[in-house]
Amino acid sequence: MQFKLQATDPNSKARAGLITTDHGTIETPIFMPVGTLGSVKGVHFHELRDDIKAQIILGNTYHLYLRPGIDTLEKAGGLHKFNGWEKPILTDSGGFQVFSLSGIRKLTEEGVWFRSHIDGSKHLFTPENVVDIERSIGADIMMALDECTPGTADRQYARKSLDLTMRWLDRGWKRYKETEGKYGYSQAYFPIVQGCTYPDLRREAAERVAELGADGNAIGGLAVGEPAEVMYDMIEVVNEVLPTDRPRYLMGVGTPANILEAIDRGVDMMDCVMPTRNGRNGMLFTANGIMNMRNRKWADDFSPIQEDGPSYVDRVYTKAYLRHLFISQELLALQIASIHNLAFYLWLVGEARRHILAGDFATWKPMMIERVTRRL
């Protein structure tokens, strides 16, 4: 994997770059749609390619390990062959999913024991076998196994958790370096900076991660309960340390405003379930603000979903029609909303990139944040 930094905004730390993988090139900053089980819920791949303009999607190691299983994925020739997505794929390590199963998992020095949410069967994730699993999945970018510390954790817990994550990282990195991909193309491995909301722990973690010289680096354990301003502060602390010649991936973030603030602080890659999950519940993000499509106010509004500005879905769909679909519990409502929101997110980071290259991101961003945070 290669990263080329093309431009930095003169009045912020926002960056534009190119990530080159064996499955294609990614223009940054980029938002990555979440395809937990190898599919983005309610969205066809031709829609991801043509309407949404997705350049990379995510898969989830925990879920793919359980279903369809590693044997099936290896027989298929990896996830790209299994699901037919020809562009880059990133897999998280499954750590966040495992650690969210607080009642049915146990942390040890060896790794994390957990019970499947499907059938209750017992499994062990270690730093080493997670690398092996991600090798079998065949992601272009693989994430290290870490513990995702809650945003409200006290310092003693955060210290202990970070130490464990760093020991796991050493083991995972060793396994990555001594193994190769199974399907004839290269795979990158991103360490994850943890440290909760404690600046000194974040700085220490970033320094240790930077020493590895990995192809890219991730910032984890944010947007998990801490205030947004604290999250922004932690991003700044970490990005002061992480190398500028490698992409920086902020995991699991977030709202359109979160994304713009993260880009402003030097983040290159982001993902979140929000555009699809909120879309399925009737919330639409637009260039002019946020709409709850279940509201009565849209019942007689026959204007297009996106009336002016960029159009993310076919303009034949009106607000009144989409509201009718949601109220009637029609599955098409979920699909339209998901496509619309994802296309908006990709448009937003594309606009951010355009303004970074033009050198006026810092003046464009405040105006855009005011627009995207309105409630319509």
Coordinates of C-alpha atoms in Angstrom, one line a residue, residues 52-297:
I52 CA -22.8 6.6 -3.9
K53 CA -19.3 6.6 -5.5
A54 CA -17.8 4.5 -2.7
Q55 CA -14.1 3.8 -3.1
I56 CA -13.6 1.4 -0.3
I57 CA -16.0 -0.5 2.1
L58 CA -15.5 -2.2 5.5
G59 CA -16.0 -5.8 6.5
N60 CA -16.2 -7.0 10.1
T61 CA -13.8 -9.7 11.3
Y62 CA -16.0 -10.9 14.2
H63 CA -19.1 -11.3 12.1
L64 CA -17.4 -12.8 9.0
Y65 CA -15.5 -15.2 11.2
L66 CA -18.8 -16.5 12.6
R67 CA -20.8 -16.3 9.3
P68 CA -20.1 -17.4 6.6
G69 CA -16.9 -18.6 8.3
I70 CA -13.3 -18.7 7.3
D71 CA -13.5 -22.0 5.4
T72 CA -16.1 -20.7 3.1
L73 CA -14.2 -17.4 2.5
E74 CA -11.0 -19.3 1.7
K75 CA -12.8 -21.7 -0.7
A76 CA -14.3 -18.6 -2.5
G77 CA -10.8 -17.0 -2.8
G78 CA -11.4 -14.3 -0.2
L79 CA -14.1 -11.8 0.5
H80 CA -13.6 -9.9 -2.8
K81 CA -14.4 -13.1 -4.8
F82 CA -17.1 -14.1 -2.3
N83 CA -19.2 -10.9 -2.6
G84 CA -18.0 -9.5 -6.0
W85 CA -16.7 -6.2 -4.7
E86 CA -13.7 -5.4 -6.8
K87 CA -12.5 -2.3 -5.0
P88 CA -10.5 -2.0 -1.7
I89 CA -11.9 -3.5 1.5
L90 CA -10.8 -2.8 5.1
T91 CA -11.6 -5.2 8.0
D92 CA -11.6 -4.2 11.6
S93 CA -10.2 -6.7 14.0
G94 CA -13.5 -7.5 15.6
G95 CA -12.3 -6.1 18.9
F96 CA -15.1 -3.5 19.2
Q97 CA -17.8 -6.1 18.7
V98 CA -16.2 -8.6 21.1
F99 CA -15.8 -5.9 23.8
S100 CA -19.4 -4.8 23.4
L101 CA -20.4 -8.3 24.5
S102 CA -19.5 -7.4 28.1
G103 CA -21.6 -10.2 29.5
I104 CA -20.3 -13.0 27.4
R105 CA -16.6 -12.3 27.0
K106 CA -13.4 -12.5 29.1
L107 CA -10.2 -10.6 28.7
T108 CA -6.9 -12.4 29.3
E109 CA -3.3 -11.8 28.4
E110 CA -3.6 -14.4 25.7
G111 CA -6.5 -12.7 24.1
V112 CA -10.3 -12.4 24.5
W113 CA -12.6 -15.3 25.0
F114 CA -16.2 -14.7 23.9
R115 CA -19.4 -16.5 23.1
S116 CA -21.1 -16.2 19.8
H117 CA -24.2 -14.1 19.8
I118 CA -25.6 -16.6 17.2
D119 CA -25.4 -19.9 19.0
G120 CA -23.5 -19.3 22.3
S121 CA -20.4 -21.3 21.1
K122 CA -17.1 -20.3 22.7
H123 CA -14.2 -18.7 20.8
L124 CA -10.8 -17.1 21.3
F125 CA -9.4 -14.1 19.5
T126 CA -5.7 -13.5 20.0
P127 CA -3.5 -10.9 18.3
E128 CA -2.0 -13.7 16.2
N129 CA -5.2 -15.5 15.0
V130 CA -6.9 -12.3 14.2
V131 CA -4.1 -11.6 11.7
D132 CA -4.6 -15.1 10.3
I133 CA -8.4 -14.6 10.1
E134 CA -7.9 -11.2 8.3
R135 CA -5.4 -12.9 5.9
S136 CA -8.1 -15.4 5.1
I137 CA -10.8 -12.7 4.6
G138 CA -8.3 -11.0 2.3
A139 CA -8.9 -7.4 3.2
D140 CA -6.6 -4.8 1.6
I141 CA -6.3 -3.1 5.0
M142 CA -6.3 -5.1 8.3
M143 CA -6.7 -3.7 11.8
A144 CA -4.8 -4.8 14.9
L145 CA -6.6 -6.4 17.8
D146 CA -7.1 -3.9 20.6
E147 CA -9.3 -3.2 23.6
C148 CA -11.8 -0.4 22.9
T149 CA -11.8 1.5 26.2
P150 CA -15.0 3.2 27.2
G151 CA -14.9 6.9 26.9
T152 CA -15.8 7.2 30.6
A153 CA -13.1 4.9 31.9
D154 CA -11.0 6.0 34.9
R155 CA -7.3 6.5 34.5
Q156 CA -6.3 3.3 36.2
Y157 CA -8.5 1.2 33.8
A158 CA -7.3 3.2 30.8
R159 CA -3.6 2.7 31.8
K160 CA -4.1 -1.1 32.2
S161 CA -6.1 -1.3 29.0
L162 CA -3.6 0.6 26.9
D163 CA -0.7 -1.6 28.2
L164 CA -2.6 -4.7 27.2
T165 CA -3.4 -3.2 23.7
M166 CA 0.3 -2.4 23.2
R167 CA 1.4 -5.9 24.2
W168 CA -1.2 -7.3 21.8
L169 CA 0.1 -5.0 19.1
D170 CA 3.6 -6.2 19.4
R171 CA 2.4 -9.8 19.0
G172 CA 0.1 -8.9 16.1
W173 CA 2.7 -7.0 14.3
K174 CA 5.2 -9.9 14.6
R175 CA 2.6 -12.3 13.1
Y176 CA 1.8 -9.8 10.3
K177 CA 5.5 -9.5 9.4
E178 CA 6.1 -13.3 9.3
T179 CA 3.0 -14.1 7.2
E180 CA 1.8 -13.2 3.7
G181 CA -1.5 -12.8 1.9
K182 CA -3.2 -15.8 0.5
Y183 CA -4.6 -14.5 -2.7
G184 CA -1.7 -12.9 -4.6
Y185 CA -2.1 -9.3 -3.5
S186 CA -0.6 -7.3 -0.6
Q187 CA -2.4 -6.5 2.6
A188 CA -1.6 -3.5 4.9
Y189 CA -1.8 -3.7 8.7
F190 CA -2.9 -0.6 10.8
P191 CA -2.1 -0.3 14.5
I192 CA -4.7 1.4 16.6
V193 CA -3.9 4.3 19.0
Q194 CA -5.9 3.9 22.3
G195 CA -5.6 5.8 25.6
C196 CA -9.1 6.9 26.3
T197 CA -9.4 10.6 27.1
Y198 CA -6.0 11.0 28.7
P199 CA -3.7 13.2 26.6
D200 CA -0.5 11.7 28.0
L201 CA -1.7 8.1 27.4
R202 CA -2.8 9.0 23.8
R203 CA 0.6 10.7 23.1
E204 CA 2.4 7.7 24.5
A205 CA 0.4 5.3 22.4
A206 CA 0.8 7.4 19.3
E207 CA 4.6 7.4 19.8
R208 CA 4.8 3.7 20.1
V209 CA 2.5 3.1 17.1
A210 CA 4.5 5.5 15.0
E211 CA 7.7 3.6 15.8
L212 CA 6.5 0.6 13.9
G213 CA 6.4 2.4 10.6
A214 CA 3.2 0.7 9.5
D215 CA 1.5 1.6 6.1
G216 CA -1.1 3.6 8.0
N217 CA -2.4 4.2 11.5
A218 CA -5.7 4.3 13.2
I219 CA -7.2 6.2 16.1
G220 CA -9.7 4.1 18.1
G221 CA -11.7 4.4 21.3
L222 CA -13.4 7.7 20.4
A223 CA -17.1 8.5 20.0
V224 CA -17.7 6.0 22.7
G225 CA -19.3 8.2 25.3
E226 CA -17.0 11.2 25.7
P227 CA -18.1 14.8 24.7
A228 CA -17.3 15.7 21.1
E229 CA -14.9 18.5 22.1
V230 CA -12.9 15.9 24.1
M231 CA -12.8 13.7 21.0
Y232 CA -11.5 16.6 18.9
D233 CA -8.8 17.3 21.5
M234 CA -7.7 13.7 21.5
I235 CA -7.5 13.7 17.7
E236 CA -5.2 16.8 17.9
V237 CA -3.0 15.2 20.5
V238 CA -2.6 12.0 18.4
N239 CA -2.1 13.7 15.0
E240 CA 0.7 15.8 16.4
V241 CA 2.6 12.5 16.8
L242 CA 1.5 10.2 14.0
P243 CA 3.6 10.5 10.8
T244 CA 2.4 12.9 8.1
D245 CA 3.4 10.5 5.3
R246 CA 1.0 7.8 6.3
P247 CA -2.9 7.8 6.3
R248 CA -4.7 8.4 9.5
Y249 CA -8.0 6.5 10.1
L250 CA -10.5 7.7 12.7
M251 CA -12.6 4.7 13.6
G252 CA -16.4 4.8 14.0
V253 CA -17.0 8.5 13.4
G254 CA -19.5 10.0 12.9
T255 CA -22.0 12.8 12.2
P256 CA -21.3 15.1 9.2
A257 CA -20.0 17.8 11.6
N258 CA -17.8 15.2 13.3
I259 CA -16.3 14.3 9.9
L260 CA -15.5 17.8 8.9
E261 CA -14.0 18.6 12.3
A262 CA -11.8 15.4 12.1
I263 CA -10.7 16.3 8.5
D264 CA -9.8 19.8 9.9
R265 CA -7.5 18.1 12.4
G266 CA -5.6 15.9 9.8
V267 CA -7.7 12.8 9.6
D268 CA -7.8 11.0 6.2
M269 CA -10.2 8.1 6.6
M270 CA -13.5 7.6 8.5
D271 CA -16.3 5.1 8.8
C272 CA -19.6 4.9 10.7
V273 CA -22.9 3.0 10.6
M274 CA -24.8 6.3 11.1
P275 CA -25.8 7.1 7.5
T276 CA -27.4 3.6 6.9
R277 CA -28.6 3.0 10.5
N278 CA -30.2 6.5 10.9
G279 CA -31.4 6.3 7.3
R280 CA -33.3 3.1 8.0
N281 CA -35.0 4.9 10.9
G282 CA -36.1 7.9 8.7
M283 CA -33.3 10.4 9.3
L284 CA -31.9 12.0 6.2
F285 CA -28.7 14.0 6.0
T286 CA -28.6 16.7 3.3
A287 CA -26.4 19.6 2.3
N288 CA -29.1 21.9 3.8
G289 CA -29.7 20.1 7.1
I290 CA -31.3 17.0 8.8
M291 CA -34.8 15.7 8.0
N292 CA -36.9 13.3 10.0
M293 CA -39.0 11.8 7.2
R294 CA -41.6 10.5 9.6
N295 CA -42.7 14.0 10.5
R296 CA -46.1 15.2 9.4
K297 CA -44.6 18.3 7.8

